């Protein structure tokens, strides 16, 4: 049997085996959180952030919430993807003509290599939340590109390759506030500028109350031989606020608007103190993965309680088996 993950080997992926006695499909790093309160001079909290392998080590684009309450994006670097050095100055965006193009706020970045560039998507101010798109080749000069979609929208996530000739983007149309609804939509583009062929992928609700209010795409989908593995967040709405948990789905390789499997139960929900206590209690919000095609290991990067950056692990074959056993489409 060949490798399940379609992609390169990543022998230096951070990893810990599942704790003895556990049969959970996803388990936490025991050194969590990897970033805590006041991690750099300008920012109180760094969370909901994205990482990639880069030049033998790792690079990331991090959401840093400043003391004025506004989030901005910062570059970070690491040799082991667990101990991070975050730049003290935020990304100095330019537009395509090279003129400064600062963001008034920027949050929840996703990061990927697509063809010859690295792309960042984030929640941008249009005005009001919408999907920002930018690119870099060296993690020094970052160029803002045309915004793919109209406001309001969040959780924009690009696919790492074209599918049937089109670039693909997941998003979650929303409102300008703490949206009380939300489904995952797929859009296609021939050139990363003009987007259309919008398709509904998955809706909130169904038998799992943990995803009853809204759902949003998490990390960039991982290509496997059986389909695109999509980790996503699902939100429930108990009486004292929202609770953010993580689930997974498998999308058809040639038509990712078609859901093959979808978890009925959450895979990760706020349990640990760093997830249940913080600036916003009860948030586990995945934004990135690292994957090693040789071993099938996956490291998941998630924001905890809008305060901390944390890591969890899974093994692709075990996660796919779990999905098959517990899938509940609706
Ligand atoms: C969402 C986004 C996320 C955040 C979550 C919980 O609307 O703002 O960045 O983690 O709420 O506060």
PDB file of C-alpha atoms in Angstrom, residues 14-16 26-34 81-82 84 268 274-275 298-303 309-313:
ATOM      1  CA  UNK A  14       6.983  17.790  15.576  1.00  0.00           C
ATOM      2  CA  UNK A  15       5.503  14.634  17.040  1.00  0.00           C
ATOM      3  CA  UNK A  16       4.454  12.837  20.184  1.00  0.00           C
ATOM      4  CA  UNK A  26      -6.535  13.446  18.013  1.00  0.00           C
ATOM      5  CA  UNK A  27      -4.342  14.111  21.047  1.00  0.00           C
ATOM      6  CA  UNK A  28      -2.656  17.224  22.446  1.00  0.00           C
ATOM      7  CA  UNK A  29       1.046  18.089  22.691  1.00  0.00           C
ATOM      8  CA  UNK A  30       1.992  17.779  26.361  1.00  0.00           C
ATOM      9  CA  UNK A  31       4.070  20.984  26.167  1.00  0.00           C
ATOM     10  CA  UNK A  32       1.013  23.097  25.294  1.00  0.00           C
ATOM     11  CA  UNK A  33       0.597  25.974  25.013  1.00  0.00           C
ATOM     12  CA  UNK A  34       3.588  26.823  22.833  1.00  0.00           C
ATOM     13  CA  UNK A  81       7.985  24.160  14.845  1.00  0.00           C
ATOM     14  CA  UNK A  82       7.423  24.282  18.623  1.00  0.00           C
ATOM     15  CA  UNK A  84       8.932  30.158  17.801  1.00  0.00           C
ATOM     16  CA  UNK A 268     -11.121  18.335  19.865  1.00  0.00           C
ATOM     17  CA  UNK A 274      -5.532  26.914  28.301  1.00  0.00           C
ATOM     18  CA  UNK A 275      -8.622  26.228  26.146  1.00  0.00           C
ATOM     19  CA  UNK A 298      -0.065  15.330  11.092  1.00  0.00           C
ATOM     20  CA  UNK A 299       0.581  18.169  13.562  1.00  0.00           C
ATOM     21  CA  UNK A 300      -2.391  20.504  14.019  1.00  0.00           C
ATOM     22  CA  UNK A 301      -1.876  24.156  15.067  1.00  0.00           C
ATOM     23  CA  UNK A 302      -4.818  25.714  16.838  1.00  0.00           C
ATOM     24  CA  UNK A 303      -5.630  28.830  18.786  1.00  0.00           C
ATOM     25  CA  UNK A 309      -1.127  28.804  20.400  1.00  0.00           C
ATOM     26  CA  UNK A 310      -1.369  25.046  20.868  1.00  0.00           C
ATOM     27  CA  UNK A 311      -0.531  21.863  18.961  1.00  0.00           C
ATOM     28  CA  UNK A 312      -2.299  18.518  18.605  1.00  0.00           C
ATOM     29  CA  UNK A 313      -1.430  15.377  16.680  1.00  0.00           C
TER      30      UNK A 313
END
